[in-house]
């Protein structure tokens, strides 16, 4: 990067900006060396790209006069020529001009950017006037800035001091370089303001009507002020014009006593004998505290000195006349003052007063004008609402339970009752008097608040109280409601429940805390979202809850668990593993129970397992059962509230509801509303209310207040622990293995059956080495089918989604990995199909997927490894043989084994690419197994024989080739699930 310099070249009353590149290694003029043009700026084309879109730009060569060893020396550099108006337009957005370029603004440009902003600030306050200057005997017209206030003069001085020497190193085109004396900073800045103000003002003024015949000096002057030519020399009445303009502009062109005054306004409320508001024009001194001078006093002293305390002011009314146009421009309600001969006061109706308070007063104060409001006025009066809930008796009826409520209301520091609030709402006024105070209110907000509160004068549903809580000043309670609120605010105070006796497994400490939390919310009938990170055991926590409620006698009714089709087999196995005595019924498939038998038999079970695809189809069947609880696994499946399955699960009735998901928000906050409309209906209001109140402010504007309110409302009902949490890391081993059971699709099952029969026939007809080869070939094809049908049909293109239960489940899990910002290794023993998997994942997950197999050249192999370790891609797909040994890939904290190897030692070596020295996080190992196939039986065999693995399967796959035909049939048969 090299700096881009810029400076102002005064040429009479006009001026231009030049930009050029200077070698950053070159010394500034004060050192006696001449800067050399940067090699990258041999021409001005590169600089021209910085000011694209700015009108009137020309390239030119600049002559710099700089100190050298023997006096002055000149050097030419390329530059750009801009009109003053174009230059100001470009300067006010200076940082944005250099975004994603190879340049940076140097000190000179930054100084003039500050000057441009100061210029616009003064122009916005109306501090400019038409002027005439005589330079070298020639009259020049233009626009000048009024004399600055004392505080502003100090700013100008600091800015002139900040101008670097290089700003004065350019010789104007009409000057002799040998005799040219650089301008001091203050004068250079003044020339900049004069030139830029003239250029900007000329662009805003309409053209003057043509004048026929000889024109007076005044007419020439007016044309010149519009940028329509210069004053010609030798005008006969030029001196008269010059004297008149000088006399007229003296009050603003020189620093006189009235510059110690500032204009402003004072707002007066209605008096007892009057019903109207008035605004008064005032002057204010610079004292602390300031003295206030009514405009009527200034007009009464017209032409005389105005004495205020120890101060004497001359022509104080000139400050009013000078500032009034700017006051009106910033506050249009004041326009009638312009028509008054001696502007002083103005009557305002209530609507105009509200507009003044909400818009004009702020704009005037920001511009430096004085604004005095009535001492008792409360601006932007907000209704503060306090709610106190009283709980008596027992709890546990959920969000619809009615509780006693007491309201406390206040506007500013004035307390109100509901009856007084109703009276205010009927008045529909924006300014109301409460006690001795005037309060600015929003009538619509008061009416809306009354509409929300009136139905709940004495009682309110618990869910409605929680929904309103973010809008309240405070929420308090006693009784069991206080206990509920305290524990929701401080989850650490939730009491622990005993670990269920029937649980065949050990809960880690954080899992026990999850059970305590689920049991607590279940007790109060509140829906819970368990959103723990992948691999932290959401399944065992839910099973523990089901066992707890039955062992504690909380229910004898069944619970309904809804899961994707791909997880049905996994849930069956996990329930059998952790809770073998829990009675489970799977309601899925063509042979599922009809409505009559289902209702009769459901009560004989503890848990009914069904799928999202059946929710809408079998809603009438499922609705006939009084459920203890409803659980939505992989709850992102109901993120779209408009789908039939989302609507159906919302309509089902239960004592409590639980959602299990690692991604409570996948795409946008609408996902969250849909989830909570199932868990706690009405808590987040209607979908439109949620969008207006939370989604739009947070997603569009990053509204921190809305974000905080939403977090307060749903935070107690979502439990999310990450593997990176310090409290979780202590509970986890270095490596956590997870077996993921998936199902075959119909296409996979048909292919699998066909290959089983074909393999058995070939094995029966072969002997010796041919038989051995036929077994291994058949097993390999079956494993390929478990991955995806396309691996055996030899397809080179086409869609992969929806045809493999394993691939679809892999995508679901990797979505969570990528969403969490984690990284994963994916191993497969089929590298050719791995290429298609990588492309499929990249498309579905919208991220880069690196791949490596035996055909990857060594240099490219090292480059991809380095890119993954550097975090440039979240996923790395490797063939088991090429990537299973010798690599250090500690950037990954997930390892996925897409297909199973026969030797666990080989899989462990692959896992150790991530689980090795240098790994600072727990490694999650996911082994995908297809239910009812040889994969599941091999997995069970390896698990049983793991301690004797070296003896049993030390010869790799060789032991499989020696199976008898009956053993082979038992190994590869497809279970009819």
mmCIF file with all atom_site columns, N, CA and C in Angstrom, residues 323-349:
data_model
loop_
_atom_site.group_PDB
_atom_site.id
_atom_site.type_symbol
_atom_site.label_atom_id
_atom_site.label_alt_id
_atom_site.label_comp_id
_atom_site.label_asym_id
_atom_site.label_entity_id
_atom_site.label_seq_id
_atom_site.pdbx_PDB_ins_code
_atom_site.Cartn_x
_atom_site.Cartn_y
_atom_site.Cartn_z
_atom_site.occupancy
_atom_site.B_iso_or_equiv
_atom_site.pdbx_formal_charge
_atom_site.auth_seq_id
_atom_site.auth_comp_id
_atom_site.auth_asym_id
_atom_site.auth_atom_id
_atom_site.pdbx_PDB_model_num
ATOM 1  N N  . UNK A 1 323 ? -29.501 34.010 11.961 1.00 0.00 ? 323 UNK A N  1
ATOM 2  C CA . UNK A 1 323 ? -29.775 32.610 12.293 1.00 0.00 ? 323 UNK A CA 1
ATOM 3  C C  . UNK A 1 323 ? -31.187 32.153 11.948 1.00 0.00 ? 323 UNK A C  1
ATOM 4  N N  . UNK A 1 324 ? -32.128 33.093 11.771 1.00 0.00 ? 324 UNK A N  1
ATOM 5  C CA . UNK A 1 324 ? -33.516 32.707 11.587 1.00 0.00 ? 324 UNK A CA 1
ATOM 6  C C  . UNK A 1 324 ? -33.724 31.781 10.378 1.00 0.00 ? 324 UNK A C  1
ATOM 7  N N  . UNK A 1 325 ? -33.105 32.045 9.197  1.00 0.00 ? 325 UNK A N  1
ATOM 8  C CA . UNK A 1 325 ? -33.306 31.102 8.083  1.00 0.00 ? 325 UNK A CA 1
ATOM 9  C C  . UNK A 1 325 ? -32.871 29.677 8.415  1.00 0.00 ? 325 UNK A C  1
ATOM 10 N N  . UNK A 1 326 ? -31.753 29.553 9.142  1.00 0.00 ? 326 UNK A N  1
ATOM 11 C CA . UNK A 1 326 ? -31.301 28.208 9.513  1.00 0.00 ? 326 UNK A CA 1
ATOM 12 C C  . UNK A 1 326 ? -32.247 27.567 10.514 1.00 0.00 ? 326 UNK A C  1
ATOM 13 N N  . UNK A 1 327 ? -32.778 28.356 11.445 1.00 0.00 ? 327 UNK A N  1
ATOM 14 C CA . UNK A 1 327 ? -33.749 27.831 12.401 1.00 0.00 ? 327 UNK A CA 1
ATOM 15 C C  . UNK A 1 327 ? -34.972 27.276 11.690 1.00 0.00 ? 327 UNK A C  1
ATOM 16 N N  . UNK A 1 328 ? -35.466 28.012 10.702 1.00 0.00 ? 328 UNK A N  1
ATOM 17 C CA . UNK A 1 328 ? -36.657 27.583 9.957  1.00 0.00 ? 328 UNK A CA 1
ATOM 18 C C  . UNK A 1 328 ? -36.359 26.345 9.130  1.00 0.00 ? 328 UNK A C  1
ATOM 19 N N  . UNK A 1 329 ? -35.149 26.306 8.541  1.00 0.00 ? 329 UNK A N  1
ATOM 20 C CA . UNK A 1 329 ? -34.798 25.139 7.731  1.00 0.00 ? 329 UNK A CA 1
ATOM 21 C C  . UNK A 1 329 ? -34.745 23.861 8.587  1.00 0.00 ? 329 UNK A C  1
ATOM 22 N N  . UNK A 1 330 ? -34.250 23.987 9.806  1.00 0.00 ? 330 UNK A N  1
ATOM 23 C CA . UNK A 1 330 ? -34.155 22.824 10.693 1.00 0.00 ? 330 UNK A CA 1
ATOM 24 C C  . UNK A 1 330 ? -35.483 22.503 11.365 1.00 0.00 ? 330 UNK A C  1
ATOM 25 N N  . UNK A 1 331 ? -36.347 23.496 11.508 1.00 0.00 ? 331 UNK A N  1
ATOM 26 C CA . UNK A 1 331 ? -37.634 23.309 12.179 1.00 0.00 ? 331 UNK A CA 1
ATOM 27 C C  . UNK A 1 331 ? -38.703 24.048 11.378 1.00 0.00 ? 331 UNK A C  1
ATOM 28 N N  . UNK A 1 332 ? -39.295 23.429 10.374 1.00 0.00 ? 332 UNK A N  1
ATOM 29 C CA . UNK A 1 332 ? -40.216 24.109 9.453  1.00 0.00 ? 332 UNK A CA 1
ATOM 30 C C  . UNK A 1 332 ? -41.424 24.744 10.135 1.00 0.00 ? 332 UNK A C  1
ATOM 31 N N  . UNK A 1 333 ? -41.804 24.269 11.350 1.00 0.00 ? 333 UNK A N  1
ATOM 32 C CA . UNK A 1 333 ? -42.955 24.875 12.018 1.00 0.00 ? 333 UNK A CA 1
ATOM 33 C C  . UNK A 1 333 ? -42.734 26.357 12.322 1.00 0.00 ? 333 UNK A C  1
ATOM 34 N N  . UNK A 1 334 ? -41.472 26.791 12.294 1.00 0.00 ? 334 UNK A N  1
ATOM 35 C CA . UNK A 1 334 ? -41.161 28.187 12.621 1.00 0.00 ? 334 UNK A CA 1
ATOM 36 C C  . UNK A 1 334 ? -41.289 29.117 11.425 1.00 0.00 ? 334 UNK A C  1
ATOM 37 N N  . UNK A 1 335 ? -41.681 28.633 10.263 1.00 0.00 ? 335 UNK A N  1
ATOM 38 C CA . UNK A 1 335 ? -41.716 29.434 9.038  1.00 0.00 ? 335 UNK A CA 1
ATOM 39 C C  . UNK A 1 335 ? -42.509 30.740 9.180  1.00 0.00 ? 335 UNK A C  1
ATOM 40 N N  . UNK A 1 336 ? -43.642 30.749 9.922  1.00 0.00 ? 336 UNK A N  1
ATOM 41 C CA . UNK A 1 336 ? -44.378 32.028 10.042 1.00 0.00 ? 336 UNK A CA 1
ATOM 42 C C  . UNK A 1 336 ? -43.553 33.153 10.661 1.00 0.00 ? 336 UNK A C  1
ATOM 43 N N  . UNK A 1 337 ? -42.484 32.845 11.405 1.00 0.00 ? 337 UNK A N  1
ATOM 44 C CA . UNK A 1 337 ? -41.649 33.902 11.978 1.00 0.00 ? 337 UNK A CA 1
ATOM 45 C C  . UNK A 1 337 ? -40.992 34.738 10.898 1.00 0.00 ? 337 UNK A C  1
ATOM 46 N N  . UNK A 1 338 ? -40.739 34.123 9.724  1.00 0.00 ? 338 UNK A N  1
ATOM 47 C CA . UNK A 1 338 ? -40.096 34.865 8.638  1.00 0.00 ? 338 UNK A CA 1
ATOM 48 C C  . UNK A 1 338 ? -40.971 36.013 8.146  1.00 0.00 ? 338 UNK A C  1
ATOM 49 N N  . UNK A 1 339 ? -42.272 35.907 8.346  1.00 0.00 ? 339 UNK A N  1
ATOM 50 C CA . UNK A 1 339 ? -43.178 36.959 7.887  1.00 0.00 ? 339 UNK A CA 1
ATOM 51 C C  . UNK A 1 339 ? -43.395 38.069 8.891  1.00 0.00 ? 339 UNK A C  1
ATOM 52 N N  . UNK A 1 340 ? -42.800 37.953 10.084 1.00 0.00 ? 340 UNK A N  1
ATOM 53 C CA . UNK A 1 340 ? -42.968 38.984 11.097 1.00 0.00 ? 340 UNK A CA 1
ATOM 54 C C  . UNK A 1 340 ? -41.911 40.073 10.924 1.00 0.00 ? 340 UNK A C  1
ATOM 55 N N  . UNK A 1 341 ? -42.318 41.316 11.134 1.00 0.00 ? 341 UNK A N  1
ATOM 56 C CA . UNK A 1 341 ? -41.375 42.423 11.028 1.00 0.00 ? 341 UNK A CA 1
ATOM 57 C C  . UNK A 1 341 ? -40.297 42.346 12.096 1.00 0.00 ? 341 UNK A C  1
ATOM 58 N N  . UNK A 1 342 ? -40.716 41.990 13.302 1.00 0.00 ? 342 UNK A N  1
ATOM 59 C CA . UNK A 1 342 ? -39.778 41.802 14.410 1.00 0.00 ? 342 UNK A CA 1
ATOM 60 C C  . UNK A 1 342 ? -40.073 40.441 15.021 1.00 0.00 ? 342 UNK A C  1
ATOM 61 N N  . UNK A 1 343 ? -39.587 39.369 14.419 1.00 0.00 ? 343 UNK A N  1
ATOM 62 C CA . UNK A 1 343 ? -39.956 38.009 14.847 1.00 0.00 ? 343 UNK A CA 1
ATOM 63 C C  . UNK A 1 343 ? -39.628 37.775 16.321 1.00 0.00 ? 343 UNK A C  1
ATOM 64 N N  . UNK A 1 344 ? -40.634 37.261 17.063 1.00 0.00 ? 344 UNK A N  1
ATOM 65 C CA . UNK A 1 344 ? -40.423 37.070 18.504 1.00 0.00 ? 344 UNK A CA 1
ATOM 66 C C  . UNK A 1 344 ? -41.107 35.814 19.025 1.00 0.00 ? 344 UNK A C  1
ATOM 67 N N  . UNK A 1 345 ? -42.434 35.682 18.819 1.00 0.00 ? 345 UNK A N  1
ATOM 68 C CA . UNK A 1 345 ? -43.162 34.530 19.359 1.00 0.00 ? 345 UNK A CA 1
ATOM 69 C C  . UNK A 1 345 ? -44.075 33.951 18.295 1.00 0.00 ? 345 UNK A C  1
ATOM 70 N N  . UNK A 1 346 ? -44.451 32.672 18.527 1.00 0.00 ? 346 UNK A N  1
ATOM 71 C CA . UNK A 1 346 ? -45.308 31.984 17.568 1.00 0.00 ? 346 UNK A CA 1
ATOM 72 C C  . UNK A 1 346 ? -46.177 30.993 18.332 1.00 0.00 ? 346 UNK A C  1
ATOM 73 N N  . UNK A 1 347 ? -47.488 30.988 18.033 1.00 0.00 ? 347 UNK A N  1
ATOM 74 C CA . UNK A 1 347 ? -48.402 30.029 18.655 1.00 0.00 ? 347 UNK A CA 1
ATOM 75 C C  . UNK A 1 347 ? -48.339 28.701 17.906 1.00 0.00 ? 347 UNK A C  1
ATOM 76 N N  . UNK A 1 348 ? -48.334 27.601 18.666 1.00 0.00 ? 348 UNK A N  1
ATOM 77 C CA . UNK A 1 348 ? -48.291 26.263 18.078 1.00 0.00 ? 348 UNK A CA 1
ATOM 78 C C  . UNK A 1 348 ? -49.456 25.442 18.608 1.00 0.00 ? 348 UNK A C  1
ATOM 79 N N  . UNK A 1 349 ? -50.076 24.656 17.716 1.00 0.00 ? 349 UNK A N  1
ATOM 80 C CA . UNK A 1 349 ? -51.090 23.738 18.218 1.00 0.00 ? 349 UNK A CA 1
ATOM 81 C C  . UNK A 1 349 ? -50.387 22.483 18.754 1.00 0.00 ? 349 UNK A C  1
#
